[in-house]
Coordinates of C-alpha atoms in Angstrom, one line a residue:
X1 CA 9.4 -29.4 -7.7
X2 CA 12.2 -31.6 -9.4
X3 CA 11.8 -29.9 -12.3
X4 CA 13.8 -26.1 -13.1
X5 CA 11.3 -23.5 -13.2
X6 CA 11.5 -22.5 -16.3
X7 CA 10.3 -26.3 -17.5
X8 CA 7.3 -26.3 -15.6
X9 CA 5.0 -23.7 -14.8
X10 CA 5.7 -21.5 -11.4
X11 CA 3.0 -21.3 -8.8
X12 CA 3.5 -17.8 -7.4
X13 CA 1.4 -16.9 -4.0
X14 CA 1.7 -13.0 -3.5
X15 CA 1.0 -11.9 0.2
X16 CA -0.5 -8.5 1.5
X17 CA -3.2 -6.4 2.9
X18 CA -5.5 -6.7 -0.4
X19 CA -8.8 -6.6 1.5
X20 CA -8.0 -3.4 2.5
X21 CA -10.4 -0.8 0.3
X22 CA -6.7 1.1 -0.6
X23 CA -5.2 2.2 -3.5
X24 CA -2.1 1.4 -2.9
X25 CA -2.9 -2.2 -1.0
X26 CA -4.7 -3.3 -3.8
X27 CA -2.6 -2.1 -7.1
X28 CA 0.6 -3.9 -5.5
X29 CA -0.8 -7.6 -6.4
X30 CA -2.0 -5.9 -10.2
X31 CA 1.9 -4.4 -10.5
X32 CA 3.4 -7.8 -9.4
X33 CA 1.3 -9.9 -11.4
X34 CA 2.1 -7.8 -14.7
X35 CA 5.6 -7.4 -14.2
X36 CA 5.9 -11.0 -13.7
X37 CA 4.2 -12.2 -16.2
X38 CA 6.5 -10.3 -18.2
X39 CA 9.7 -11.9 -17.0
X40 CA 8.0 -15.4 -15.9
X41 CA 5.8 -15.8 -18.5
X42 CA 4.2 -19.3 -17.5
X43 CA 3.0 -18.3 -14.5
X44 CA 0.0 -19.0 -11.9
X45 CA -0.6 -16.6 -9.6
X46 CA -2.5 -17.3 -6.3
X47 CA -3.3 -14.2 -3.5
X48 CA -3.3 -14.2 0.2
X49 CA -4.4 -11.8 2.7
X50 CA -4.9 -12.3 6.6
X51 CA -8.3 -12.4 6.7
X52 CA -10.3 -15.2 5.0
X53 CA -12.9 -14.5 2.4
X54 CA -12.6 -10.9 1.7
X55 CA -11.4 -9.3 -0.7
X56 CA -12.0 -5.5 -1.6
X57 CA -13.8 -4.4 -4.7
X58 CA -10.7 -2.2 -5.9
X59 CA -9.7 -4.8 -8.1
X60 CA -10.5 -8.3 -9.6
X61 CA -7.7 -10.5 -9.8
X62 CA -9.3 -13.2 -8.2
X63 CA -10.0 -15.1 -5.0
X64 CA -8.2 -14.6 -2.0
X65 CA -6.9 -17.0 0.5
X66 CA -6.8 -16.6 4.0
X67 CA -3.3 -16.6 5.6
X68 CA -2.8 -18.9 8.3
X69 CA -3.9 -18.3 11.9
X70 CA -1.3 -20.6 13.7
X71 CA 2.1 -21.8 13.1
X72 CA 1.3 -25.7 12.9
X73 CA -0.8 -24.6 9.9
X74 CA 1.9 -22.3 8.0
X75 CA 1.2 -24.4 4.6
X76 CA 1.7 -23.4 1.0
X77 CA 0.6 -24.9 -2.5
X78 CA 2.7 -23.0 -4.4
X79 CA 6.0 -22.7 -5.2
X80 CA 7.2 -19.3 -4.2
X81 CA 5.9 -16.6 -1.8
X82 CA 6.4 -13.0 -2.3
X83 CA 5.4 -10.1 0.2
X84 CA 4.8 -7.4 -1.8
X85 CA 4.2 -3.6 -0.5
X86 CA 3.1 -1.7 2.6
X87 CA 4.6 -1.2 5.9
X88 CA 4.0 -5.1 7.1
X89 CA 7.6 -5.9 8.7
X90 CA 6.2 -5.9 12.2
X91 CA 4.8 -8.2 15.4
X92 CA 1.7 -7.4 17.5
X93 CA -1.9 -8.1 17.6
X94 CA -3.6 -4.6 17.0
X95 CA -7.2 -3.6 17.9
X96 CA -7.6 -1.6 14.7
X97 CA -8.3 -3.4 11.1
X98 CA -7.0 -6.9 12.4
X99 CA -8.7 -7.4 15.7
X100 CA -7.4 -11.7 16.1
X101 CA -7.6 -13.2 19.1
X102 CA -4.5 -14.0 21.0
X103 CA -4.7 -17.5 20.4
X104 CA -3.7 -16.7 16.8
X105 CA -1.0 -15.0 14.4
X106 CA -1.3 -11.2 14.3
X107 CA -1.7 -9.8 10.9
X108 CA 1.7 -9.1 10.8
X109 CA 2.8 -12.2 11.6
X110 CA 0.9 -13.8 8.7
X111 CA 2.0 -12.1 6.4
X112 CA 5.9 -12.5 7.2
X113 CA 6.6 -15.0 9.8
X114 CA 4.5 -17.8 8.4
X115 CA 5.5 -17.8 4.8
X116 CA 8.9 -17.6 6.6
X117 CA 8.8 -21.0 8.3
X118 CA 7.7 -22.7 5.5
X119 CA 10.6 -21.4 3.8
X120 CA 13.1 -22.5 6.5
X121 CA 11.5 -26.0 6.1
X122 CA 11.8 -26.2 2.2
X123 CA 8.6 -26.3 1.3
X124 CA 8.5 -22.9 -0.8
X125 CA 10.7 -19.9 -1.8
X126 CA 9.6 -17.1 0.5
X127 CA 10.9 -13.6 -0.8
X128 CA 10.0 -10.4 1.2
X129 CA 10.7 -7.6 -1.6
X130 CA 10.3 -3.6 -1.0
X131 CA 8.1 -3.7 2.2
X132 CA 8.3 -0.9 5.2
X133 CA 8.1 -1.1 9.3
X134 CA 5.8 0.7 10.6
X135 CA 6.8 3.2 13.6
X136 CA 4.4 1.2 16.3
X137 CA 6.0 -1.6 18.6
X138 CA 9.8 -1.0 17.5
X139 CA 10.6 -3.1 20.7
X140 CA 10.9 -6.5 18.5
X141 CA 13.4 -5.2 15.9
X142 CA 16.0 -7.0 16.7
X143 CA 14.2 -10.4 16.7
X144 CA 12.6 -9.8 13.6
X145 CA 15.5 -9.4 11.7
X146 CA 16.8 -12.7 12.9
X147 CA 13.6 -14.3 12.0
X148 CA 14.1 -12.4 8.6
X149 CA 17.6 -14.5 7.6
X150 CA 15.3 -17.8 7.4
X151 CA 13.4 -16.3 4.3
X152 CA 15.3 -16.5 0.7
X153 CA 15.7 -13.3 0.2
X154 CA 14.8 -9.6 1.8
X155 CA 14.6 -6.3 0.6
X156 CA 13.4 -3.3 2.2
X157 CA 11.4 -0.1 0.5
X158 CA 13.3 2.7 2.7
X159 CA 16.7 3.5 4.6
X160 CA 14.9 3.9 8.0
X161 CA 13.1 0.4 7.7
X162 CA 16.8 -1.0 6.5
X163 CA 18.1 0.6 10.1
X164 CA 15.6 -0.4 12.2
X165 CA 16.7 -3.8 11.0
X166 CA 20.1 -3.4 11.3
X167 CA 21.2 -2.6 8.2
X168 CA 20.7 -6.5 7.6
X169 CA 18.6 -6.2 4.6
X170 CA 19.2 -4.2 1.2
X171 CA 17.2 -0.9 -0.1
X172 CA 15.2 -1.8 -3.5
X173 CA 12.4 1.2 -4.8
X174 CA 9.0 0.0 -4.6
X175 CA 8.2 -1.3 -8.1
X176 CA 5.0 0.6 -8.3
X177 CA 7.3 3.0 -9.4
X178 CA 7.1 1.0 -12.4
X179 CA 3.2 1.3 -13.1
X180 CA 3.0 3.5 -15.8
X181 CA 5.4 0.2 -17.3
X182 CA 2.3 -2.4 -17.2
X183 CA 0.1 -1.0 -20.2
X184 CA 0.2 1.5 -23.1
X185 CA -0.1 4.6 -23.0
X186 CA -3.4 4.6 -24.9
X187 CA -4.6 2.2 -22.3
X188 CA -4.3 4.3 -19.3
X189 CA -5.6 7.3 -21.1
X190 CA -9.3 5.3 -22.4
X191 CA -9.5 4.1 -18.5
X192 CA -9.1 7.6 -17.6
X193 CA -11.7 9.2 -20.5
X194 CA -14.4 6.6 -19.3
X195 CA -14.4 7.8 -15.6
X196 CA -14.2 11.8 -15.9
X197 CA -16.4 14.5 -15.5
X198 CA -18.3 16.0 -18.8
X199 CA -15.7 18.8 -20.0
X200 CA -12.6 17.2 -17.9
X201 CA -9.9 16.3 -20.5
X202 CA -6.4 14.5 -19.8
X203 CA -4.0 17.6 -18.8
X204 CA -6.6 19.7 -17.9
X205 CA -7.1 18.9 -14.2
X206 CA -5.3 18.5 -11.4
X207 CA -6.1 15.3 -8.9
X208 CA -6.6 16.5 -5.5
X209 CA -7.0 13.8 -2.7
X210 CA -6.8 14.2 1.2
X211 CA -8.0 11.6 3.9
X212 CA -9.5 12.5 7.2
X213 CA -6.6 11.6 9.1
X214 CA -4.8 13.9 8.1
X215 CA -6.8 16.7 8.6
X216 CA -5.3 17.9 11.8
X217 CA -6.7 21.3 11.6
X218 CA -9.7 21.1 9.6
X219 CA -10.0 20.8 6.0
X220 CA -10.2 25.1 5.7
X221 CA -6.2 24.7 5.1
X222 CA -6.5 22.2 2.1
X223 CA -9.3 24.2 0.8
X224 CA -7.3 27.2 0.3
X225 CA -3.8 25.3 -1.2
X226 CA -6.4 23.9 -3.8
X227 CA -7.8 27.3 -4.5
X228 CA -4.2 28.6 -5.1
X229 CA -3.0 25.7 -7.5
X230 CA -6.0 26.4 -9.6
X231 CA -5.7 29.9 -9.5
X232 CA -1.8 29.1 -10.7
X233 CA -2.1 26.7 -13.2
X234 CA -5.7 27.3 -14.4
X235 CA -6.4 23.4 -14.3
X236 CA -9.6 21.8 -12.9
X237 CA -9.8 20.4 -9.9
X238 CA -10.7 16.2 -10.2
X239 CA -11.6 15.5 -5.8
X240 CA -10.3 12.2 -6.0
X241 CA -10.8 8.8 -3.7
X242 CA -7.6 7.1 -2.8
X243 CA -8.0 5.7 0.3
X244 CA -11.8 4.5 0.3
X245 CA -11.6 2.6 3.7
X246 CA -10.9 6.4 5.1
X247 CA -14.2 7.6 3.7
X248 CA -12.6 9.6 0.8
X249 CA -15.4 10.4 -1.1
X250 CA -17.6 11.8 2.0
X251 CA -14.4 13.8 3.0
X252 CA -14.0 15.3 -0.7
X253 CA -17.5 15.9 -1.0
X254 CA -17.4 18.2 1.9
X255 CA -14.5 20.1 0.3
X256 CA -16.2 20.4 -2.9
X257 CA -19.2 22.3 -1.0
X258 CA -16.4 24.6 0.2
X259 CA -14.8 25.1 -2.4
X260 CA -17.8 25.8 -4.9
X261 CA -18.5 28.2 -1.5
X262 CA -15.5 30.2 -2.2
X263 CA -15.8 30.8 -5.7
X264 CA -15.5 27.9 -7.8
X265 CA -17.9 26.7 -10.5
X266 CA -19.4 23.4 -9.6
X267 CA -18.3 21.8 -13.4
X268 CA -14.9 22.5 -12.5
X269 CA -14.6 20.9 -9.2
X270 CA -16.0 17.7 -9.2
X271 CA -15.6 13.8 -8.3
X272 CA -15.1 11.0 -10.4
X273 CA -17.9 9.0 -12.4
X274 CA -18.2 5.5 -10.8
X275 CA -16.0 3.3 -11.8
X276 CA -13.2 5.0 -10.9
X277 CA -12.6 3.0 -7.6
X278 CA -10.6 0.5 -9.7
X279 CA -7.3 0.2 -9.4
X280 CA -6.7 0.7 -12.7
X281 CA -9.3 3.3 -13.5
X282 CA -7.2 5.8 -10.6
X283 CA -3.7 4.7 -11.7
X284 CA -5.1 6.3 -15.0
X285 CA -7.0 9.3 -13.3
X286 CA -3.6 10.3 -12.0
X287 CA -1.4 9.7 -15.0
X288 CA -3.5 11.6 -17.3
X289 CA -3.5 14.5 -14.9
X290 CA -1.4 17.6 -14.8
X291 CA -1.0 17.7 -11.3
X292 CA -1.3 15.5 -8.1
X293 CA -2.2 17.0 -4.8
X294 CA -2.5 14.1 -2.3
X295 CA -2.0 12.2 1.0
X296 CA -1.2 9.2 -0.4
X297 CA 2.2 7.6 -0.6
X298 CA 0.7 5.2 -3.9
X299 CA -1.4 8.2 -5.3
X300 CA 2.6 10.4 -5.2
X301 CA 4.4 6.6 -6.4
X302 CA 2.2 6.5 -9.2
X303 CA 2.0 10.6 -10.3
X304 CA 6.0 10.1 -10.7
X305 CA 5.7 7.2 -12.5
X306 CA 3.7 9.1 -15.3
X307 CA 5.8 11.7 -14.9
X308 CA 3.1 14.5 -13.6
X309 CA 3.6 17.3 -11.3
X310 CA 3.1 16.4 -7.6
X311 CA 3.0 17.8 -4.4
X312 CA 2.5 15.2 -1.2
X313 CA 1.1 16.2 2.4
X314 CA 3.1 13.3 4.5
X315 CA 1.1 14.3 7.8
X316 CA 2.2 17.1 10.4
X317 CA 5.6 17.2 11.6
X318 CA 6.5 13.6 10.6
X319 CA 9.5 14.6 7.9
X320 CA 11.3 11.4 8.3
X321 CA 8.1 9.5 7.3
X322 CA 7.3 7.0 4.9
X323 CA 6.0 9.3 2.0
X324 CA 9.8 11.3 1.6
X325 CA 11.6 7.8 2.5
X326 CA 10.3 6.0 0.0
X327 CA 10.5 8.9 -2.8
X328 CA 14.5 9.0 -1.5
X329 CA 14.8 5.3 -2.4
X330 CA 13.8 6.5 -6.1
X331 CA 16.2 8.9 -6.2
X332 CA 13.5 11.6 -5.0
X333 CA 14.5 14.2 -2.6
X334 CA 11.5 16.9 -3.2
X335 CA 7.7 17.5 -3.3
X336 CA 6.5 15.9 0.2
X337 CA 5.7 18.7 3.4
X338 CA 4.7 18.2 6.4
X339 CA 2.8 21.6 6.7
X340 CA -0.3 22.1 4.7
X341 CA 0.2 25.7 3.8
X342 CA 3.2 24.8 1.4
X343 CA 1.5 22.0 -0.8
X344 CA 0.7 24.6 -3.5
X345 CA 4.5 26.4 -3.2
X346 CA 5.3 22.8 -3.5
X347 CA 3.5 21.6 -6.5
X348 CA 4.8 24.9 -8.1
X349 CA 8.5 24.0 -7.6
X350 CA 8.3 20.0 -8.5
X351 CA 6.5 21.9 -11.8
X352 CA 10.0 23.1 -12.4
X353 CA 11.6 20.2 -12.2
X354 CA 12.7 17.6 -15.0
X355 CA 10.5 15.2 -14.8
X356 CA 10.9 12.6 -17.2
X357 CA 14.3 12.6 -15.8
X358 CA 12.9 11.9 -12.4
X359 CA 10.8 9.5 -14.0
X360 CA 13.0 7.4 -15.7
X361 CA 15.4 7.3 -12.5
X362 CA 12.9 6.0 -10.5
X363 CA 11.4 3.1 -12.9
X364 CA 15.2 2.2 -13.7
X365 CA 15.7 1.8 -9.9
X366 CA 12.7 0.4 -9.3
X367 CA 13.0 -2.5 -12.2
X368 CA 16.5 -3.0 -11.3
X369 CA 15.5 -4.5 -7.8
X370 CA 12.4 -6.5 -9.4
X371 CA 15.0 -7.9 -11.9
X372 CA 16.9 -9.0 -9.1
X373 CA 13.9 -10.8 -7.5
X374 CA 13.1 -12.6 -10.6
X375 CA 16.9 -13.4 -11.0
X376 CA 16.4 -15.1 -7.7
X377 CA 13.3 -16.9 -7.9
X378 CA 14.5 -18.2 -11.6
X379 CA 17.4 -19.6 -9.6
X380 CA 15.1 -22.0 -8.1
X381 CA 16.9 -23.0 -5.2
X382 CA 15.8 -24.4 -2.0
X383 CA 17.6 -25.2 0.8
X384 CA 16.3 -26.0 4.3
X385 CA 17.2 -24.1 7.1
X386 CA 15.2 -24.8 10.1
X387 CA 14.6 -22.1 11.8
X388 CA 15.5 -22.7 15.8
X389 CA 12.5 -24.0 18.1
X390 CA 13.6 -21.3 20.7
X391 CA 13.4 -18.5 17.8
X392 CA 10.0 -19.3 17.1
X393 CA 9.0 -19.0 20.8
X394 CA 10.7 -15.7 21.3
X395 CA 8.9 -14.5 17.9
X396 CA 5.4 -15.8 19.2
X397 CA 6.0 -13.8 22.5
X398 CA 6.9 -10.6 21.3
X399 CA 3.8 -11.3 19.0
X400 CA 1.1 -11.8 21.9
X401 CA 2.7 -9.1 24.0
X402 CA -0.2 -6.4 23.4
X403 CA -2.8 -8.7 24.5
X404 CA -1.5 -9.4 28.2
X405 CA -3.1 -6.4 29.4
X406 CA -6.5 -7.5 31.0
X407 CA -8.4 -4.4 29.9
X408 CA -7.1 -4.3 26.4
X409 CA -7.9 -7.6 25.5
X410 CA -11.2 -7.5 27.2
X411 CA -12.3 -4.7 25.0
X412 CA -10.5 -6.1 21.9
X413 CA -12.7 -9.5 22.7
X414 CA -15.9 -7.1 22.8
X415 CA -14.8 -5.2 19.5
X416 CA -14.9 -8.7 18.1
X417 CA -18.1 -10.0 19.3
X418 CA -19.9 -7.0 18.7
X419 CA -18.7 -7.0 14.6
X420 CA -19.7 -10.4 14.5
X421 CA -23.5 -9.0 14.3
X422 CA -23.9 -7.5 10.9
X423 CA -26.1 -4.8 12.2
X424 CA -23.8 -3.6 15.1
X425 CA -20.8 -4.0 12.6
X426 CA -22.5 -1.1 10.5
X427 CA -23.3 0.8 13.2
X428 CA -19.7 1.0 14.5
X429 CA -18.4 1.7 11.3
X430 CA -21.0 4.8 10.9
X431 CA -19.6 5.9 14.0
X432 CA -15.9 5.5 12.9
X433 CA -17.0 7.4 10.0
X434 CA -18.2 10.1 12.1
X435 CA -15.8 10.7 14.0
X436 CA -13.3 10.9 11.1
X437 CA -16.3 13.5 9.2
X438 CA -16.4 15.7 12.5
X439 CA -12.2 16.2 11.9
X440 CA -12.9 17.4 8.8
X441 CA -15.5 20.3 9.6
X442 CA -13.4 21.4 12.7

């Protein structure tokens, strides 16, 4: 490290959820990579993730290397960390995706606290760029913000996230805004050819996505906005997979039935070919499209990055949620609901706006706060800041805090045991799928 950065080649670790079979969790370290490379251009880029080994098949950008489980072990080899994307600003072990025993780091603090003590102790630049809080365990804010001022530098993705921490930390757009920015045109538009339906043709459908989550009251409601925007725009209807550790594809399958039911052709409502899973290949499916319909924050991020029509369903009743707080931070102010019934209203007006306006607003912003991390990590500068012994214990608390309770973490230790067993672990996750596939025929 006594050599500038720009003498040497950089060592760049990027941290996040990338085992998580997402969209949006695994286009972030794609985006980052690109848009580096195009600023930093001798770069080596290495990937970490909380769990160790995994890595989802949405993309291939390489291994992936598990963050560490304990303090004593927070270690880097490379030169600067960045945590890129998602709502990850939190403390807590959960008994959800990350089920870690107490003896160990929740995911969240992994992904944040970790790379931020090897910061504090010189040992790498550690830059927490556009990420989100999530609305669970908001009990620690305070303490995480602290913890925060030992990293180099911290943006935030939304003006509720910035709050909850105080106002400590500045907004920058998420730079996935910025996607349609990483390849040609021509590009995205051959990615998108080799995945569609026979007879589907760039501008000619519109993407429609919904996970089972969200289906609150059945997926009847959806059904019928879908029926309405093709009945307005006279586009096809591409059912597309977003969030594929949701069980997309089962949920869209059962809408196409239901469509097809009320009066739609079967060529024009249809899924993907395979391939499309890849990040790339959906980025593309989107972009060509003349209209998004979707659940998705990263599936609505990317349809105004192209430029296309969108209307976004950010879940019932939540309007101050992440969908319309990130879209604000672009300059966005329309085109998320939180009521089903209005997504084709919705996608009617957002057709009426000037989109390549919006567009260019939103990459401008976007680039302006990844110019400014670049700026920063060119800088190069290090400075050891230990962060406080007492800090660290207070952090560590607030992160074992959910597994006090007896019963909780007697089930959570059950959870774990029985997914050690491949054969049980696919049985529970038919079950989870289940449950989510009886949501969507209420």
């Amino acid at each position: 490290m006594s050599q500038p950065h720009s003498q040497r080649q950089i060592r760049i670790g990027l941290v996040g959820t990338f085992e998580v079979a997402n969209f949006g969790d695994c286009m972030f370290p794609v985006v980052y990579r690109r848009l580096l490379a195009q600023r930093l251009p001798d770069c080596e880029f290495r990937y970490f993730s909380p769990r160790a080994a995994e890595r989802s098949p949405l993309a291939d950008y390489g291994p992936v290397r598990p963050l560490p489980a304990r303090l004593e072990d927070a270690s880097f080899d490379v030169d600067v960390l960045i945590q890129c994307g998602g709502e990850t600003l939190s403390l807590g072990h959960s008994s959800g995706t990350y089920n870690f025993p107490a003896s160990s780091l929740s995911a969240f603090a992994r992904m944040w606290l970790a790379p931020t003590l090897a910061a504090s102790r010189g040992e790498t630049l550690f830059f927490v760029h556009s990420v989100g809080m999530p609305t669970i365990n908001l009990a620690p804010q305070p303490l995480i913000a602290k913890g925060l001022e030992y990293a180099n530098k911290v943006s935030v993705r939304d003006a509720v996230t910035s709050d909850r921490l105080g106002q400590k930390f500045p907004v920058e757009a998420d730079p996935m805004f910025a996607l349609s920015d990483c390849l040609d045109r021509e590009v995205f538009e051959q990615k998108a050819r080799a995945v569609l339906p026979q007879a589907f043709e760039p501008n000619g459908y519109v993407c429609a996505h919904i996970s089972a989550p969200y289906l609150a009251d059945g997926i009847e409601p959806w059904c019928e906005q879908i029926l309405q925007i093709t009945s307005q725009t006279g586009l096809k209807v591409l059912l597309l997979p977003v969030c594929h550790f949701l069980w997309d594809r089962e949920t869209l399958a059962s809408a196409r039935q239901i469509l097809i039911a009320r009066g739609m052709a079967p060529e024009n409502v249809q899924l993907p070919l395979p391939g499309h899973a890849d990040v790339d290949a959906t980025a593309a499916l989107i972009g060509m499209s003349g209209g998004v319909v979707s659940s998705s924050l990263h599936a609505l991020v990317t349809a105004v990055s192209f430029g296309v029509p969108f209307a976004g369903y950010g879940g019932k009743g939540k309007s101050a949620g992440k969908h319309r707080q990130t879209l604000l931070a672009a300059g966005i102010d329309f085109g998320v609901v939180t009521d089903v019934s209005q997504l084709a209203a919705t996608l009617g007006e957002v057709r009426k706006q000037d989109l390549e306006a919006v567009r260019e607003e939103a990459i401008g912003r976007a680039l302006s706060g990844f110019d400014r991390l670049v700026a920063s990590i060119s800088e190069g500068e290090r400075e050891a800041r230990p962060m406080p012994a007492d800090l660290i214990e207070c952090l560590v608390e607030q992160d074992r805090a959910p597994t006090r309770h007896l019963g909780q973490e007697a089930k959570r230790l059950i959870l774990r045991m029985l997914k050690s067993v491949p054969a049980i672990a696919a049985a529970l996750e038919t079950r989870h799928r289940a449950k989510l596939l009886k949501i969507v025929s209420k």
